CSV table of C-alpha atoms in Angstrom, one decimal:
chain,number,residue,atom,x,y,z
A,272,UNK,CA,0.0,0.0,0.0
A,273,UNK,CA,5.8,3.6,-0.4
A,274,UNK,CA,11.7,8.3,1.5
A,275,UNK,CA,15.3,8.7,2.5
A,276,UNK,CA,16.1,6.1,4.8
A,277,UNK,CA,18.2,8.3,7.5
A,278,UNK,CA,19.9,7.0,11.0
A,279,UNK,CA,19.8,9.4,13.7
A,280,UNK,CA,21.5,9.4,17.2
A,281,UNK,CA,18.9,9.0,19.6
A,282,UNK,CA,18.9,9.9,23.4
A,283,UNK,CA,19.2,6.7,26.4
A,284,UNK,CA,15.9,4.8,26.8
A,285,UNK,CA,15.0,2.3,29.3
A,286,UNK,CA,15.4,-1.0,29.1
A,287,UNK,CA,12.1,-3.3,28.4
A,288,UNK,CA,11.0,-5.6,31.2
A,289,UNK,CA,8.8,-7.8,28.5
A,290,UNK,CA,11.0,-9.1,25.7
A,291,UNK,CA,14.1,-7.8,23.5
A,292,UNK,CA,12.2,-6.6,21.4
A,293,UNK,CA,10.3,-4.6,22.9
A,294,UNK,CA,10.7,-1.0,24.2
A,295,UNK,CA,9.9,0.3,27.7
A,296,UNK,CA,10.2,4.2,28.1
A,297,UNK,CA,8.6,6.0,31.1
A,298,UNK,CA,8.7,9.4,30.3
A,299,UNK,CA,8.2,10.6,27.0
A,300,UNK,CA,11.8,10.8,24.7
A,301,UNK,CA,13.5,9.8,21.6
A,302,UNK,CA,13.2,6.4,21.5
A,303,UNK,CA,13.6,3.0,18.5
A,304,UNK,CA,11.7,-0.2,18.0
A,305,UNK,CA,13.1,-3.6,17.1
A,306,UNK,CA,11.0,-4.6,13.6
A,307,UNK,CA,10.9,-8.2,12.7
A,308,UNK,CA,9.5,-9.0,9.6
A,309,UNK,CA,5.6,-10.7,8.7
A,310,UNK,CA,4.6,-12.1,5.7
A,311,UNK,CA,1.2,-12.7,6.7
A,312,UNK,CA,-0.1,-10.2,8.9
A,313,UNK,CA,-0.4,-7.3,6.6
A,314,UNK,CA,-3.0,-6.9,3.3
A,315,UNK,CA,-2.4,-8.1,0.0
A,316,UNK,CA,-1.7,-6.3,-3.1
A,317,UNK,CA,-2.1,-7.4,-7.1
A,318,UNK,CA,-0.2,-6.2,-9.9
A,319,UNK,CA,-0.9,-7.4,-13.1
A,320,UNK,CA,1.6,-9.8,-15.4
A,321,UNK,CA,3.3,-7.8,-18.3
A,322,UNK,CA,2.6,-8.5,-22.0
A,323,UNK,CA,5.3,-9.9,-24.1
A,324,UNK,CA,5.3,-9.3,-27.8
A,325,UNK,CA,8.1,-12.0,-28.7
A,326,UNK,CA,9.3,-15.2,-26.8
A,327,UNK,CA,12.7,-14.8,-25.2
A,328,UNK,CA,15.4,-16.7,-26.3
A,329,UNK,CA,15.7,-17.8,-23.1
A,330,UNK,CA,12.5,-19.8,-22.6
A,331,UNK,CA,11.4,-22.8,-24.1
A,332,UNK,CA,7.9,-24.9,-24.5
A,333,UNK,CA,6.1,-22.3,-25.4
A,334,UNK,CA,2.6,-23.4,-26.9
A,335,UNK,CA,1.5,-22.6,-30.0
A,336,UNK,CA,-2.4,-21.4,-29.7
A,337,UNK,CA,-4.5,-18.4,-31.6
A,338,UNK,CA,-6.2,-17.1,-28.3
A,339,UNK,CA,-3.3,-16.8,-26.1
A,340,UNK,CA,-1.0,-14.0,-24.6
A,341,UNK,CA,2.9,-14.9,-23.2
A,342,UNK,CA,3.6,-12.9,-20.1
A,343,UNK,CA,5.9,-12.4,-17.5
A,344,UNK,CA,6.2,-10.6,-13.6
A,345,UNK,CA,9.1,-9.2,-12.2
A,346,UNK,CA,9.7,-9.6,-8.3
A,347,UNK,CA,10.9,-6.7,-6.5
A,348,UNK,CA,11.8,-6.2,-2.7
A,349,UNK,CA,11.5,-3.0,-0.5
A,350,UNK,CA,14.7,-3.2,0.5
A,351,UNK,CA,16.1,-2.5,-2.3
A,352,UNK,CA,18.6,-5.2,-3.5
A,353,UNK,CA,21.4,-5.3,-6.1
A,354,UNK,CA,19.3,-8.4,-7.5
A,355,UNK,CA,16.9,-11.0,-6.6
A,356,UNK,CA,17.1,-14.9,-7.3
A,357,UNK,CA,14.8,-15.7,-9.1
A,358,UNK,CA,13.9,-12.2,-9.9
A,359,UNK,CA,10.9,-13.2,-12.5
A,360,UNK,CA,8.3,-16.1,-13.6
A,361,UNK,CA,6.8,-16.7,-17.1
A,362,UNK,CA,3.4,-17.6,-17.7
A,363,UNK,CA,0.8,-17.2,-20.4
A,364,UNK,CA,-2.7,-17.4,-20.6
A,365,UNK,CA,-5.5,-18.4,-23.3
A,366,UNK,CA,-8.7,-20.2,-24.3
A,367,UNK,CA,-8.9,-23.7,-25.3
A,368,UNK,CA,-11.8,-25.8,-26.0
A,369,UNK,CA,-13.9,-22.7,-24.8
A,370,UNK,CA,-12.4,-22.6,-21.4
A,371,UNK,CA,-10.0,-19.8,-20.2
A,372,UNK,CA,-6.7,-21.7,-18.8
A,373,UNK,CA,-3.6,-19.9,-17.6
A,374,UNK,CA,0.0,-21.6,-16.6
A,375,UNK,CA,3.4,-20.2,-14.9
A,376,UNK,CA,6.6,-22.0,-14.6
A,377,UNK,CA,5.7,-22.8,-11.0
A,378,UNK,CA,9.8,-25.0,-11.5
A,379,UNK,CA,11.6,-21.6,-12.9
A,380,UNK,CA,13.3,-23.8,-15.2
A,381,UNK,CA,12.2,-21.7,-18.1
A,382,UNK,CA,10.4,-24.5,-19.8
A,383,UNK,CA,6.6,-23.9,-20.1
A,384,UNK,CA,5.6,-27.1,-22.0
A,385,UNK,CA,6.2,-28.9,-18.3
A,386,UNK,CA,3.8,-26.4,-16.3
A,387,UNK,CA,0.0,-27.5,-15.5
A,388,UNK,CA,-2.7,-25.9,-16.9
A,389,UNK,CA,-5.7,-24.1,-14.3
A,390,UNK,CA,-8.7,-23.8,-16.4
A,391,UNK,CA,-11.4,-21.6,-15.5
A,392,UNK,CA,-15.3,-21.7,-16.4
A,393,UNK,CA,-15.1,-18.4,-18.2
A,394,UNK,CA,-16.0,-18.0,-21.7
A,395,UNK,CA,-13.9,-15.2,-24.0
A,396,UNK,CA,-15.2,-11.1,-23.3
A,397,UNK,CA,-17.5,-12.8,-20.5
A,398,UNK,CA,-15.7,-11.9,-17.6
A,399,UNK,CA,-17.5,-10.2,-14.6
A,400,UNK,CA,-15.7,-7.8,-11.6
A,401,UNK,CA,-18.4,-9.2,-9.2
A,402,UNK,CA,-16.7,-12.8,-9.8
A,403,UNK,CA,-13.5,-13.6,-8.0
A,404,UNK,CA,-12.4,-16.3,-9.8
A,405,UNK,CA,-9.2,-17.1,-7.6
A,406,UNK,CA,-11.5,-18.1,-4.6
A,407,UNK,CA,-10.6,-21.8,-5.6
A,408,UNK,CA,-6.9,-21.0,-6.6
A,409,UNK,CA,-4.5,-21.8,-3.8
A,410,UNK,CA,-1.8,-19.6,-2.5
A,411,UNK,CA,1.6,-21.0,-3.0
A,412,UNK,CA,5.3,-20.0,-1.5
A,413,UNK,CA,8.2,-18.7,-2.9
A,414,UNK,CA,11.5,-19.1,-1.6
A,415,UNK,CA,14.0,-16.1,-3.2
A,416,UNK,CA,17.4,-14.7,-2.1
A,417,UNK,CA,18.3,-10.5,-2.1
A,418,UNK,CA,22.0,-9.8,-2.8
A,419,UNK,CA,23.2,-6.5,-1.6
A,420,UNK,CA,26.3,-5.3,-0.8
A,421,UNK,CA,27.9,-9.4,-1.0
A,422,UNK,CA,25.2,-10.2,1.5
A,423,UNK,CA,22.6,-12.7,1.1
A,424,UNK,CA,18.9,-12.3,2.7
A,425,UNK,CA,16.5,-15.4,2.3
A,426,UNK,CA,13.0,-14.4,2.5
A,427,UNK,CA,10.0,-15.6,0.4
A,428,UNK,CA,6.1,-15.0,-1.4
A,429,UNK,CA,3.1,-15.7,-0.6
A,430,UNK,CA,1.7,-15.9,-3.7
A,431,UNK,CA,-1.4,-17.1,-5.9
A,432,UNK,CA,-1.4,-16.5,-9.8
A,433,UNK,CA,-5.2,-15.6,-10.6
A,434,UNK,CA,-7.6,-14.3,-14.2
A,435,UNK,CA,-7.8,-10.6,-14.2
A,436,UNK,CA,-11.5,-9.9,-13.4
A,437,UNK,CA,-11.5,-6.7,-15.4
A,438,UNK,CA,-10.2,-4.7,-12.7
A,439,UNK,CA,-7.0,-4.0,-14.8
A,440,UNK,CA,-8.4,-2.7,-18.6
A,441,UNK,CA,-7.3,-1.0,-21.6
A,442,UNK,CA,-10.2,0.3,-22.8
A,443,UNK,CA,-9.1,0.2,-27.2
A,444,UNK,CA,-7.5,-3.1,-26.1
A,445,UNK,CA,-10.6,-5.7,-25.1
A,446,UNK,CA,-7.9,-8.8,-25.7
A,447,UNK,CA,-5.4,-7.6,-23.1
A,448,UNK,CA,-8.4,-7.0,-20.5
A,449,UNK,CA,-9.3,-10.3,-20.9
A,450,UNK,CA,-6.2,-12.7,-21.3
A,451,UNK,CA,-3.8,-10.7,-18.8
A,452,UNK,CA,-2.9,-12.5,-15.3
A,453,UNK,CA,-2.6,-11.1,-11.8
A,454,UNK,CA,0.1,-11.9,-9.1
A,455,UNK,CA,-2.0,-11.5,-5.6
A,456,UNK,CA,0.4,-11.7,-3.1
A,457,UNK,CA,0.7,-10.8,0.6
A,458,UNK,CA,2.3,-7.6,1.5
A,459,UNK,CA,5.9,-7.8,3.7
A,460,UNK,CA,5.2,-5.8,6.9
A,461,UNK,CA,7.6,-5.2,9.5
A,462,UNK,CA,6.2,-5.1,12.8
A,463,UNK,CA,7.8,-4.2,16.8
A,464,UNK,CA,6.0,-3.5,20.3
A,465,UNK,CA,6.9,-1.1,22.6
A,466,UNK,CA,5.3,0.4,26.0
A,467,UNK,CA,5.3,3.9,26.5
A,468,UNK,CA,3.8,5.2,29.7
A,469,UNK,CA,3.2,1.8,31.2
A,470,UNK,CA,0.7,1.1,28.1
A,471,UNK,CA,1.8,-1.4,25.8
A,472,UNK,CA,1.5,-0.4,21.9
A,473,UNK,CA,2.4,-2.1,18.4
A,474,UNK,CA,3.7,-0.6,15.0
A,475,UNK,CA,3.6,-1.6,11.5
A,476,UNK,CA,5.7,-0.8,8.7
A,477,UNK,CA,4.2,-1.6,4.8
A,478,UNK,CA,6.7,-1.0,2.2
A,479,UNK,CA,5.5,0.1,-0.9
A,480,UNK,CA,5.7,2.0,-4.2
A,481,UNK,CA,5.1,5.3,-2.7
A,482,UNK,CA,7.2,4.8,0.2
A,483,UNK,CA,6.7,3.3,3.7
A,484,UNK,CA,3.6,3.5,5.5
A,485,UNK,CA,3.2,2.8,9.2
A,486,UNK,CA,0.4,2.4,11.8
A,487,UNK,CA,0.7,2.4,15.2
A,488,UNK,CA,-2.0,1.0,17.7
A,489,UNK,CA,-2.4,-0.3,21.0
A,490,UNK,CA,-1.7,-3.6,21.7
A,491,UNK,CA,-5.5,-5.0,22.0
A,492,UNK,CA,-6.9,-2.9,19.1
A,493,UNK,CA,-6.3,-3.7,15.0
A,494,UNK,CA,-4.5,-1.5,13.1
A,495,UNK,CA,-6.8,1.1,10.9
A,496,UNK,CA,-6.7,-0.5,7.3
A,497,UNK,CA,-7.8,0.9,3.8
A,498,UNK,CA,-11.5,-0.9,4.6
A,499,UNK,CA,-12.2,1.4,7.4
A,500,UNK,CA,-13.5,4.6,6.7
A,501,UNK,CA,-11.5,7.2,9.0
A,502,UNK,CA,-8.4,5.7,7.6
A,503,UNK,CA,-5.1,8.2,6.8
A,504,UNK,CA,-1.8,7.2,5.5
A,505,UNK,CA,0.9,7.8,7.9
A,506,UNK,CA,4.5,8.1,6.2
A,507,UNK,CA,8.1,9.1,7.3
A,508,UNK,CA,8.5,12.5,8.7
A,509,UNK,CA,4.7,12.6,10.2
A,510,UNK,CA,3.5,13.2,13.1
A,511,UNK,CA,2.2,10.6,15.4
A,512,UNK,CA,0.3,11.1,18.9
A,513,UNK,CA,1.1,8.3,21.5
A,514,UNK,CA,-0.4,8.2,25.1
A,515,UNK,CA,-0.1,11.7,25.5
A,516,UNK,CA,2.4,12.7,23.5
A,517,UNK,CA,3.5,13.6,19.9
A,518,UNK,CA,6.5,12.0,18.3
A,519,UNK,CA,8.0,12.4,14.6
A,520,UNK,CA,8.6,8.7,12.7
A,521,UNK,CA,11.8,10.1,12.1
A,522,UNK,CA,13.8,7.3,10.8
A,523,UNK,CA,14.2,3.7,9.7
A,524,UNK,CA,16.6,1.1,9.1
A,525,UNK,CA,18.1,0.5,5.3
A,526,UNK,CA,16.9,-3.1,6.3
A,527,UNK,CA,13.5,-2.1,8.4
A,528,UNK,CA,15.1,-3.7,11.5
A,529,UNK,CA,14.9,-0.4,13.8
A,530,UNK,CA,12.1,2.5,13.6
A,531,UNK,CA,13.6,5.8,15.2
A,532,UNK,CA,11.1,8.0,17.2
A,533,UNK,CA,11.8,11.4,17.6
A,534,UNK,CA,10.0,13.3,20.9
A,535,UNK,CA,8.2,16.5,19.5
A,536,UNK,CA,8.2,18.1,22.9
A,537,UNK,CA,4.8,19.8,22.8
A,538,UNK,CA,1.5,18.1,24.4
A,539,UNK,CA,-0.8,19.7,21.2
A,540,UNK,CA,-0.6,19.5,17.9
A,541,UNK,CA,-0.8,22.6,16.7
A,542,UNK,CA,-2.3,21.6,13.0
A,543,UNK,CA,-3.4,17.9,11.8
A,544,UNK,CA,-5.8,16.2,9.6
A,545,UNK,CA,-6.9,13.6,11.5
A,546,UNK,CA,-10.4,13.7,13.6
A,547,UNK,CA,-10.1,15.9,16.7
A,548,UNK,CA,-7.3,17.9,15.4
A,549,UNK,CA,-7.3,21.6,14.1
A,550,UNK,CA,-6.6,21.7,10.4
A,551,UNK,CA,-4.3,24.7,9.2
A,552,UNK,CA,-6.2,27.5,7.6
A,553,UNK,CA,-5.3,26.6,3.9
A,554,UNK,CA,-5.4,29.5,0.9
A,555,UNK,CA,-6.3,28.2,-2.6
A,556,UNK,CA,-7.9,29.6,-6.0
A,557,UNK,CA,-11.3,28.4,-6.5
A,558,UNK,CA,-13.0,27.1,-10.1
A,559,UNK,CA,-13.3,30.6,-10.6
A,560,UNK,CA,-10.1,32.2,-10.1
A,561,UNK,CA,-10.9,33.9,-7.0
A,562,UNK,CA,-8.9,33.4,-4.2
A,563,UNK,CA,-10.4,32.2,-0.5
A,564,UNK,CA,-9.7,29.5,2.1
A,565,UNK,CA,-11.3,27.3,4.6
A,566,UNK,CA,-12.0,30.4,7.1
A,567,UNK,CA,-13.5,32.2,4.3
A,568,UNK,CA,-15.8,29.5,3.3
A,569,UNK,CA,-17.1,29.3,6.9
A,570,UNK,CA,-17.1,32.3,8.1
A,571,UNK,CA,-21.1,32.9,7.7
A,572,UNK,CA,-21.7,29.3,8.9
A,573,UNK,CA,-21.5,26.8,11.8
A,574,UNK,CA,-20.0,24.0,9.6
A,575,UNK,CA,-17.8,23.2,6.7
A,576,UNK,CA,-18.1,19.9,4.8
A,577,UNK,CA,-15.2,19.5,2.7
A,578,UNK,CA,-15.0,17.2,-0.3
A,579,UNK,CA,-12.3,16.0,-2.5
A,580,UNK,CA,-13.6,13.8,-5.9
A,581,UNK,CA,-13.6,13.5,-9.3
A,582,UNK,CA,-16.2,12.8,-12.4
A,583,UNK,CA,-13.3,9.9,-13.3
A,584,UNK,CA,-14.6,8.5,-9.9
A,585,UNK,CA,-17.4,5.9,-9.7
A,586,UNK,CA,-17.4,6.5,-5.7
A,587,UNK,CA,-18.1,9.8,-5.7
A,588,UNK,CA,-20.9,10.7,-8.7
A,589,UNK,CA,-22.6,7.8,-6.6
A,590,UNK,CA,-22.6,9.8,-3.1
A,591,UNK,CA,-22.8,13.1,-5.2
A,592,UNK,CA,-26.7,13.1,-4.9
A,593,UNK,CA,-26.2,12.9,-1.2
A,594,UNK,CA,-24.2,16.1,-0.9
A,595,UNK,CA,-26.8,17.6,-2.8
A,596,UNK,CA,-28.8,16.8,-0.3
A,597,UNK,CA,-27.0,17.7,2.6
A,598,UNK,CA,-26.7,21.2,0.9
A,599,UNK,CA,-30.5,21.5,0.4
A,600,UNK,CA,-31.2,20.5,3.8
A,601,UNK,CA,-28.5,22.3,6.1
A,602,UNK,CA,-27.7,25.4,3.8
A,603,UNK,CA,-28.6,27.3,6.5
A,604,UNK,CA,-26.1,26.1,8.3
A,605,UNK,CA,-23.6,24.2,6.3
A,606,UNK,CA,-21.3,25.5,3.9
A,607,UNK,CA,-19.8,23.0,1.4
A,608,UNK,CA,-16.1,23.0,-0.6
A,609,UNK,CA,-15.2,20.3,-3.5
A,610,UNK,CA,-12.0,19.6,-4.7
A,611,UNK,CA,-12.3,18.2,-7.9
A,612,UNK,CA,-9.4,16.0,-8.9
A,613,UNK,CA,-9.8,16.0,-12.4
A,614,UNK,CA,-8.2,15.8,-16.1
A,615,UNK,CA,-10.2,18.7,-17.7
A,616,UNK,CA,-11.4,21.8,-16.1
A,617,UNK,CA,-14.4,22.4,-18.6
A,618,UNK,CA,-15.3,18.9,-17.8
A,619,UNK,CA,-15.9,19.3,-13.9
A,620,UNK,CA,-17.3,22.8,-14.4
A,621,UNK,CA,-19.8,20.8,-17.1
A,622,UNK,CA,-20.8,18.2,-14.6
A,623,UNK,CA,-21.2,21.0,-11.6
A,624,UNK,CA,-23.9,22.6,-13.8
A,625,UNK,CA,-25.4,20.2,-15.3
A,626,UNK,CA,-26.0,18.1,-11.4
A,627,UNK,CA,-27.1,21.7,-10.2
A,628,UNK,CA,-23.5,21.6,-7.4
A,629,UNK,CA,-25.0,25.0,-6.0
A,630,UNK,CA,-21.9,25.6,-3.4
A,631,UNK,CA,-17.8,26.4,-4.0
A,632,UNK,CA,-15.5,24.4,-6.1
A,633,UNK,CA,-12.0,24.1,-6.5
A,634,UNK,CA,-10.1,22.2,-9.5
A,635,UNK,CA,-6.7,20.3,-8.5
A,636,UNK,CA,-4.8,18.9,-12.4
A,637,UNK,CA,-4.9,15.4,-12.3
A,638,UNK,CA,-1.2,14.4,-14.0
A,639,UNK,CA,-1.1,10.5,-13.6
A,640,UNK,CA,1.6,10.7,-15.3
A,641,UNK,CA,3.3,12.6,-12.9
A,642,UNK,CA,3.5,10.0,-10.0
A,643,UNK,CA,4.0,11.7,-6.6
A,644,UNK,CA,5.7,15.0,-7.8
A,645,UNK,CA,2.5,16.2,-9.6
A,646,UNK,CA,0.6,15.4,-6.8
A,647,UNK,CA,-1.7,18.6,-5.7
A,648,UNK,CA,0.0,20.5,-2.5
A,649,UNK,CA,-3.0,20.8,-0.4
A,650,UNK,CA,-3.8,16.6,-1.3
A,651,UNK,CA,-0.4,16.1,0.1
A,652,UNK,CA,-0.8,18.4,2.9
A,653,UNK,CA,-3.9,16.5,4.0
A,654,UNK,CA,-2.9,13.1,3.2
A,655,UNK,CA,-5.9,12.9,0.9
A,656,UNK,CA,-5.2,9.2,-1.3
A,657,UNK,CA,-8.6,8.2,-0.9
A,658,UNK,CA,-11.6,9.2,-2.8
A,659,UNK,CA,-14.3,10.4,-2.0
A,660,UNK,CA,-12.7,12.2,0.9
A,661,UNK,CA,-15.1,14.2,3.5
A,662,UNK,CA,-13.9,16.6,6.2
A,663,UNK,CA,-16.3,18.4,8.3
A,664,UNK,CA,-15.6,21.3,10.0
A,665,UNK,CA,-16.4,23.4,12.3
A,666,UNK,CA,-16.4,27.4,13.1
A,667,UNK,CA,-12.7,27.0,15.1
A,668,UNK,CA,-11.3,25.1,11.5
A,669,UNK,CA,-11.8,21.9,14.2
A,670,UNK,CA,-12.1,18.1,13.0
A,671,UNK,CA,-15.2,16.8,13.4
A,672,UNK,CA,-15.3,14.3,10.7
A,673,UNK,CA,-12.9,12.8,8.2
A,674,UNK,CA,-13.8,9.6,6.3
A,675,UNK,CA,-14.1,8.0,3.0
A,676,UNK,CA,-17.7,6.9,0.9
A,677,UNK,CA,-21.2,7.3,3.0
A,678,UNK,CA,-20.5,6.3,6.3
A,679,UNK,CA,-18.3,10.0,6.7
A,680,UNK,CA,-21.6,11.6,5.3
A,681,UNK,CA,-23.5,9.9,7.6
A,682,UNK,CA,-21.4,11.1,10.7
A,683,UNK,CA,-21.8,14.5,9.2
A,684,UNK,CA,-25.6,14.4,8.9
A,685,UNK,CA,-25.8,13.0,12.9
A,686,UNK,CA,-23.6,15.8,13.6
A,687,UNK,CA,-26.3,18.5,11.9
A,688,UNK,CA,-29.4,16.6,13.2
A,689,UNK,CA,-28.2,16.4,16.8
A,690,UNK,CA,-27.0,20.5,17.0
A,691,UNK,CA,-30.3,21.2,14.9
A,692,UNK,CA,-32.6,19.8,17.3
């Protein structure tokens, strides 16, 4: 679901009464956690096969069939190694007798005429996303070796190779959408306990292709996930509020075996963007060129509902008529912001008229393209990655709400009821 990896010198912390690997502070200072790696405990992630055009002198066995695609899926470690043993698997995919099959040199010996066949009951273009057609498929392990720096590491996947359910599509390219493969594996996390204040806590750290994400929680309570809707990213350099205090994830480990806290010294934050927190008073350009921010928009109101979305976004033009509702029946009281992240300007101002939108807009340049460095500021800022986003506000810039799809807008409209009545 990923950042300079940086060592610090941290100040003397108590040793741990529990374990050795975990940390006992008492009063609140820099401190580390010991990480020891799970393959199991975090989430899964999928990332499709890649196409080949030609077969490779190196393999062998390939089949010669009119429906079929040759592919192939590169491994690739967070840690960052000079190379990986094995560092890819072939496979291909096609239909035969009717029936969609696909096959992967499960032996590595790059010989595919050896390799089983998985049929699925599938005919060709009649694929469904409501259909999860590796229910049935096994996961299998992977045993690979990292080399860096003339030092081995042995670690492994938890894998399953699985028909793409549409999910991943080229829209002018129906064949690819149908015949190309998925590698669902489980995620690598990193995870340490510590007690701080004589309560006892755990952390996580998910490697991935935006950088490291971490989650910290106490011991007897799951870590917030994707699926749950209050959910924000935590990266390196963010702040983090534990027991009482506030500490900085200010470093990690080139090999994730140590997570460096760093004490922030204060007992309030002065600016978040998590629930219960006081976002900063941000300045922006609306749709219309003019400028204003979050004060401005609330300042002849008791509330601000913020939301970030896009007309590219299924999610949100489902929940839209529900805003418009929430405008219609709090106006009096609630003022409403939307970010629209979007590809065309004229296109969201198109869809905000023709939906009758009646509040303020703002458009943020979608650049795919980009990757992270295009990414709008005030997304960044607010670790916005989800969407539909909601914030509500209230007339001190406070956090009252902050969640993804309907349950946020529910909160919101318990929020209005309850202060209306």
């Amino acid at each position: 679901m990923r950042k300079l990896l940086l060592l610090i010198i941290i100040l003397p912390f108590l040793s741990c009464n529990h374990n050795k690997d975990s940390k006992s502070v008492s009063e609140t200072e820099d401190f580390s956690v010991v990480l020891s790696e799970k393959i199991d405990s975090g989430g899964m992630s999928a990332r499709p096969f890649k196409i080949l055009d030609s077969i490779p002198k190196e393999l062998s066995g390939v089949p010669k069939l009119d429906t079929m695609k040759l592919q192939y899926f590169t491994f690739r470690s967070a840690l960052s190694p000079d190379s990986i043993s094995p560092n890819k698997i072939y496979a291909y995919s096609g239909y035969e007798n009717g029936k969609y099959f696909l096959a992967y040199d499960l032996n590595f010996n790059k010989d595919l005429s050896d390799d089983q066949k998985h049929y699925f009951d599938r005919q060709f273009g009649k694929w469904k996303m409501s259909i999860n057609y590796g229910k049935d498929v096994k996961y299998d392990t992977l045993d690979y070796s990292e080399y860096k720096e003339n030092k081995i590491r042995n670690s492994s996947l938890v894998y399953k190779v699985i028909p793409n359910n549409g999910t991943i599509r080229k829209p002018d390219d129906s064949m690819y959408t149908d015949l190309v493969i998925i590698m669902q594996a489980y995620d690598h996390w990193w995870n340490g306990v510590f007690t701080l204040e004589e309560k006892d806590y755990k952390i996580s750290a998910n490697p991935g292709p935006l950088g490291v994400s971490f989650a910290v929680a106490k011991q007897n309570e799951d870590f917030l996930t994707y699926s749950d809707y209050n959910f924000v990213e935590t990266k390196l350099k963010d702040t983090v509020q534990i027991a009482d205090s506030y500490f900085s994830i200010d470093s990690i480990t080139s090999d994730f075996s140590e997570l460096f806290f760093k004490d922030l010294k204060i007992k309030e934050k002065p600016h978040g963007y998590t629930e219960g927190d006081n976002i900063k008073d941000l300045k922006f350009n609306d749709l219309k060129y003019q400028s204003t921010s979050f004060s401005k928009q609330i300042s002849q109101k008791e509330y601000l509902l913020i939301d970030f979305w896009g007309t590219w976004c299924a999610p949100c033009l489902k929940l839209n008529p529900e805003v418009i509702k929430l405008n219609n029946d709090y106006s009096d009281r609630l003022s409403i912001l939307s970010f629209a992240y979007d590809d065309e300007r004229g296109e969201v101002f198109e869809h905000i008229k023709e939906y009758q939108m009646k509040w303020n807009h703002v458009f943020l340049q979608r650049d795919l393209k980009g990757g992270l460095e295009k990414y709008p500021k005030i997304l960044k800022d607010l670790k916005i990655d989800a969407f539909p986003t909601f914030i509500l506000l209230d007339k001190d810039l406070n956090i009252l709400v902050r969640g993804t799809g309907v349950e946020a807008l529910e909160k919101t409209k318990e929020i209005l009821t309850v202060k209306q009545s």
